[in-house]
One Martini backbone bead per residue (centre of mass of N, CA, C, O) as a GRO file, in nm:
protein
  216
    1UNK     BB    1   0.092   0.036   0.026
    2UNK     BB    2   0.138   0.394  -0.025
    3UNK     BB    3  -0.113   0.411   0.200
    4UNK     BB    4  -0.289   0.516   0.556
    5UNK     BB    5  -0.558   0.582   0.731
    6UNK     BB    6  -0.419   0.412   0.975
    7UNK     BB    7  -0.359   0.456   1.323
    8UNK     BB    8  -0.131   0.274   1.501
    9UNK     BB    9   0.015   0.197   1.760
   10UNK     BB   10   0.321   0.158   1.667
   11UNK     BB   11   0.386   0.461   1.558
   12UNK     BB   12   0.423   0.614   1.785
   13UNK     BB   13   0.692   0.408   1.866
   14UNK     BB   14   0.851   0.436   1.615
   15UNK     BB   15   0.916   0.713   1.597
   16UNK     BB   16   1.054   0.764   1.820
   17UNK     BB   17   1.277   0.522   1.779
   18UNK     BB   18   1.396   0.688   1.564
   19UNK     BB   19   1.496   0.935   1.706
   20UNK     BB   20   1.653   0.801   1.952
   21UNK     BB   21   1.799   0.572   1.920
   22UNK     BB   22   1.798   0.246   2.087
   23UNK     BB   23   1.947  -0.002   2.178
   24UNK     BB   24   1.735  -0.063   2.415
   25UNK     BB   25   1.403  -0.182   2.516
   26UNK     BB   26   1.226  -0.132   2.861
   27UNK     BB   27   0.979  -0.312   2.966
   28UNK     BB   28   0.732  -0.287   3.219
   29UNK     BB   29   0.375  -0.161   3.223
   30UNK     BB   30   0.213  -0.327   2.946
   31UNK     BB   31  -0.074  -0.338   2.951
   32UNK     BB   32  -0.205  -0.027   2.800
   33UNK     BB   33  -0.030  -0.099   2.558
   34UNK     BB   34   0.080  -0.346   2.504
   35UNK     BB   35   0.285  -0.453   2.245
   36UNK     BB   36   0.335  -0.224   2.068
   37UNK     BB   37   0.666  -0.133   2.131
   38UNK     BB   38   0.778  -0.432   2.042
   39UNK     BB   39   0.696  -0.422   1.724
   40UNK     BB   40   0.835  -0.150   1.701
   41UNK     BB   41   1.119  -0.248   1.755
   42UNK     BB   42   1.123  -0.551   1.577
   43UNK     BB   43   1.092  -0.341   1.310
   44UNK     BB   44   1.400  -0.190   1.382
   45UNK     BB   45   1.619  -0.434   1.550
   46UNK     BB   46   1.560  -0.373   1.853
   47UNK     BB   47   1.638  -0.473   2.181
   48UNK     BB   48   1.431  -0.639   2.430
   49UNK     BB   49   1.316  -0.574   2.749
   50UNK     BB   50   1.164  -0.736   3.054
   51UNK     BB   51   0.987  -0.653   3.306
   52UNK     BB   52   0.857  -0.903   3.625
   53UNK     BB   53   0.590  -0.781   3.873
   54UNK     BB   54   0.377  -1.029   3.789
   55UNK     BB   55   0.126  -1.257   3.570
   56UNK     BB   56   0.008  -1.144   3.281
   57UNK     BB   57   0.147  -1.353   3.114
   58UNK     BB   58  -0.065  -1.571   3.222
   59UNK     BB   59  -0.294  -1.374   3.350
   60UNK     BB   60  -0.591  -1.178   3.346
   61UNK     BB   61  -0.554  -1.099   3.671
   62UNK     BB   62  -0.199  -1.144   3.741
   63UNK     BB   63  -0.202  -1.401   3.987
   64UNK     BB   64  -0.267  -1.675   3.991
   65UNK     BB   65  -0.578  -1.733   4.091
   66UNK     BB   66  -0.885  -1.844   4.147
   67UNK     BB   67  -1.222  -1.877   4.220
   68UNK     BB   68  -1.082  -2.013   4.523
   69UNK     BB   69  -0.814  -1.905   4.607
   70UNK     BB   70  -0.649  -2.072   4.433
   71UNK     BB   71  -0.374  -2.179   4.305
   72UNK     BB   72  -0.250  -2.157   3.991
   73UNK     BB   73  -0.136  -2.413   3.720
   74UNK     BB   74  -0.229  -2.349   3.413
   75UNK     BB   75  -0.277  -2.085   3.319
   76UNK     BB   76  -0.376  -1.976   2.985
   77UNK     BB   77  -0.721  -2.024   2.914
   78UNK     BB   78  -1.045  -2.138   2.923
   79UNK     BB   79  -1.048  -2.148   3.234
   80UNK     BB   80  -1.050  -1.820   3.236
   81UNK     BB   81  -1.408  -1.811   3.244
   82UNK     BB   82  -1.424  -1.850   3.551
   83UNK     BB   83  -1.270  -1.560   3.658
   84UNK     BB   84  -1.368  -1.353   3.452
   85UNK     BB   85  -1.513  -1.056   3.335
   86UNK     BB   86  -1.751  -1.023   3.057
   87UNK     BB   87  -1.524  -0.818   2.962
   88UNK     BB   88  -1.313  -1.074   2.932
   89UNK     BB   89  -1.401  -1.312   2.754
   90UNK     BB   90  -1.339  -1.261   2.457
   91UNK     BB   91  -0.995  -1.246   2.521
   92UNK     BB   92  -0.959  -1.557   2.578
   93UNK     BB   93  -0.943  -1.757   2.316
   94UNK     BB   94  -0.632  -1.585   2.212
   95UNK     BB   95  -0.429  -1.524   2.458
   96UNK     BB   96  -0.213  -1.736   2.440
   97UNK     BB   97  -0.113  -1.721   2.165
   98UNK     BB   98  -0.023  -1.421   2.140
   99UNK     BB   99   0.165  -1.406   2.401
  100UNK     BB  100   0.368  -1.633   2.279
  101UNK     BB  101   0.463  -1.484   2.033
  102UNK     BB  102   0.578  -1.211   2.182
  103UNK     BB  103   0.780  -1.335   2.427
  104UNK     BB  104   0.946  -1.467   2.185
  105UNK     BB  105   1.046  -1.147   2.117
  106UNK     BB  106   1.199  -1.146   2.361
  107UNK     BB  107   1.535  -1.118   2.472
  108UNK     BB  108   1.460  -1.060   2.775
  109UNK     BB  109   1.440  -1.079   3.107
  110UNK     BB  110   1.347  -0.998   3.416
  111UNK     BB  111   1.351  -1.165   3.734
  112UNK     BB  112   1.279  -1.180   4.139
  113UNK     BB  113   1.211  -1.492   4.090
  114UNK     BB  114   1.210  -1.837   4.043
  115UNK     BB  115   0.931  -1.863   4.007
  116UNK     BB  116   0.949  -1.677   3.740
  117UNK     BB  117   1.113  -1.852   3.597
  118UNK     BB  118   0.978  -2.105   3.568
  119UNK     BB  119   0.746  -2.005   3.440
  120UNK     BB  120   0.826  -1.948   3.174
  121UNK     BB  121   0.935  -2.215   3.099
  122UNK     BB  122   0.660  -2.354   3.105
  123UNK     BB  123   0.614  -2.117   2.890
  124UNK     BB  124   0.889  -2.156   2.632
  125UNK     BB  125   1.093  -2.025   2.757
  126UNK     BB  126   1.404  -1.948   2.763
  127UNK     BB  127   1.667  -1.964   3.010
  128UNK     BB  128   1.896  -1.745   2.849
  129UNK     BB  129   1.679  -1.503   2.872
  130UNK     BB  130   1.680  -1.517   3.178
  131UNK     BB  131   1.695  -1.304   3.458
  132UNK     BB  132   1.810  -1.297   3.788
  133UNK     BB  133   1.671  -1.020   4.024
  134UNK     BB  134   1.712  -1.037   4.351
  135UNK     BB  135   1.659  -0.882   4.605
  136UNK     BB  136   1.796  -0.725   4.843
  137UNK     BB  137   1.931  -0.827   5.199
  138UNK     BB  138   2.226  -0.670   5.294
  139UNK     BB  139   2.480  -0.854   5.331
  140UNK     BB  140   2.705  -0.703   5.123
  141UNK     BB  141   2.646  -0.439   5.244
  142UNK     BB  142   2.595  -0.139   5.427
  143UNK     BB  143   2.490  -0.013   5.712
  144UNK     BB  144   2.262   0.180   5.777
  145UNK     BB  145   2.237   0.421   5.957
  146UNK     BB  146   2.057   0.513   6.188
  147UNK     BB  147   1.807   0.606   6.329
  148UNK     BB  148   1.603   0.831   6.521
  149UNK     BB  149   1.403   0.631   6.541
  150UNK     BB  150   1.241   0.452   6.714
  151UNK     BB  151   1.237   0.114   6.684
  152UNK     BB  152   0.994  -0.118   6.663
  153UNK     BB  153   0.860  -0.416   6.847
  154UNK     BB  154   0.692  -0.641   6.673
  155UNK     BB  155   0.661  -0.492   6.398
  156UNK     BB  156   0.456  -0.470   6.078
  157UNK     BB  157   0.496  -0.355   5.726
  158UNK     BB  158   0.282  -0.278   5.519
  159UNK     BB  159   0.296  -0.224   5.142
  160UNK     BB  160   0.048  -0.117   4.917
  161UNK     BB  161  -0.216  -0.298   4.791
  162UNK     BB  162  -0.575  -0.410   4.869
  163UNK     BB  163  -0.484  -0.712   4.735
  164UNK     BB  164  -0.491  -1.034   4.684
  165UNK     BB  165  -0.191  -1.041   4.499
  166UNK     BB  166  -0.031  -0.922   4.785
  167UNK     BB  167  -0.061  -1.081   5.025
  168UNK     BB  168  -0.217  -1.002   5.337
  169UNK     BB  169  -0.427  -1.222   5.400
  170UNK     BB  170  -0.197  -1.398   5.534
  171UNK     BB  171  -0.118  -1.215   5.759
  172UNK     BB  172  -0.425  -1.260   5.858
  173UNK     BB  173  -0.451  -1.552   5.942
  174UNK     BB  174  -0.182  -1.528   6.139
  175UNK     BB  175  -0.216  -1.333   6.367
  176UNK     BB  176  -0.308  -1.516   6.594
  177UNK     BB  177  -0.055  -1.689   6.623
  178UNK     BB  178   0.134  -1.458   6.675
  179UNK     BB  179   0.017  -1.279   6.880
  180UNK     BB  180   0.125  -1.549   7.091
  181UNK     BB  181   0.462  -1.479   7.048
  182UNK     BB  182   0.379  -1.201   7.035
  183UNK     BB  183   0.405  -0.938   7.229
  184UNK     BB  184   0.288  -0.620   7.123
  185UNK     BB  185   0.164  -0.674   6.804
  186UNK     BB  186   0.220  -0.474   6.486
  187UNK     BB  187   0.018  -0.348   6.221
  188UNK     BB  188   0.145  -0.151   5.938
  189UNK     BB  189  -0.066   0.005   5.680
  190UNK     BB  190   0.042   0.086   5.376
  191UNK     BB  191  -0.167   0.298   5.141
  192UNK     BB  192  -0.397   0.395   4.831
  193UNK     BB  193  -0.638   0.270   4.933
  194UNK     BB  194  -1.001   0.224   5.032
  195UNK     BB  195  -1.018  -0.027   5.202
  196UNK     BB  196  -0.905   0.021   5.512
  197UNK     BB  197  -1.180  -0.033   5.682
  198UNK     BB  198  -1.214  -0.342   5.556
  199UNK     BB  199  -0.945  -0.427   5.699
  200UNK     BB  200  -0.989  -0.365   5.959
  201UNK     BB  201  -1.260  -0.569   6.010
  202UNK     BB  202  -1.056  -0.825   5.909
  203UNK     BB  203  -0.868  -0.848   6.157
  204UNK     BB  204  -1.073  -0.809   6.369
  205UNK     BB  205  -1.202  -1.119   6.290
  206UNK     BB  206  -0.912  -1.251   6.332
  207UNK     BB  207  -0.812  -1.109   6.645
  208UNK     BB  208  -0.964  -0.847   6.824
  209UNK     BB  209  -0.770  -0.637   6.742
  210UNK     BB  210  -0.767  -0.284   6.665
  211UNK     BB  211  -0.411  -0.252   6.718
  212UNK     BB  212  -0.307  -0.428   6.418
  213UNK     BB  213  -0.361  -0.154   6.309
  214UNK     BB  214  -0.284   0.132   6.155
  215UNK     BB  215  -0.176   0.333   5.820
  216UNK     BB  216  -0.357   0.466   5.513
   0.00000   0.00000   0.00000
């Protein structure tokens, strides 16, 4: 075709890589955006890396857990209209097919755990490609100067978002039995979900204390 009146996805980020000119193509968080950025680099010959900070990649969901909250290991395919709402269902049919070409065209993967690097690999992605790189626990570290603010005792964090593939019901579940071996054990959570209030009335029916929640 000599010219074409529809202005495709790929168009406005291969025009960036033209002025750019970038030698590799960094992906973070491509949900909103599709695939349209990968096409347009391996349109221009650029290499591309995906950095995996969720499960998008296998679950239309994000987190691989079934509608029984159950991790789910069959990763997707048509049993997940049994998950998803009705408005991401016509979208399940060719879903795996999709993802499984497009990743195939990432020249390497950034993964912060083995299991996600299993996860990759049990979906076809070579091992060669995938790169582990597991968050630093300071063990190599120089230890950084301690605080002014006196560290509370018994005091558990949670920094995130208040959704299920966050894992904080976990530490809900567990909470009864923790606070019986640390004795003035609390939990402070910090979020900018709206549902705080709603956390907040199930730890503690699940603890009896709402001084196990601390701040929103």
């Amino acid at each position: 075709m000599p010219f074409r009146l529809i202005l495709l996805p790929t168009d406005t980020f291969q025009g960036s890589f033209k002025e750019v000119r970038p030698d590799i193509v960094h992906l973070h968080n491509i949900k909103r955006m599709t695939f349209a950025p990968l096409m347009a680099a391996k349109k221009l010959g650029i290499s591309v890396v995906f950095s995996i900070y969720d499960n998008w990649s296998f679950c239309p969901e994000n987190c691989l857990v079934d509608k029984n909250s159950q991790l789910c290991k069959k990763f997707h395919g048509l049993h997940c209209l049994n998950c998803v709402p009705v408005k991401k269902k016509p979208f399940i049919l060719f879903r795996k097919q999709i993802f499984d070409h497009f990743l195939k065209e990432i020249d390497g993967f950034a993964v912060l755990t083995r299991s996600e690097r299993d996860n990759f690999i049990k979906n076809g992605i070579s091992s060669d490609k995938i790169h582990l790189l597991p968050l630093p626990l300071f063990s190599d570290t120089e230890v950084p100067p301690a605080s002014s603010d006196k560290v509370m005792k018994n005091n558990i964090l949670f920094v995130g978002r208040l959704e299920f593939g966050k894992g904080l019901h976990v530490l809900g579940e567990a909470l009864s039995s923790v606070m019986e071996k640390l004795e003035g054990m609390k939990v402070q959570i910090i979020s900018k979900h709206s549902g705080g209030e709603n956390c907040k009335k199930w730890i503690k029916a699940r603890t009896g204390e709402t001084q196990a929640v601390g701040q929103y």
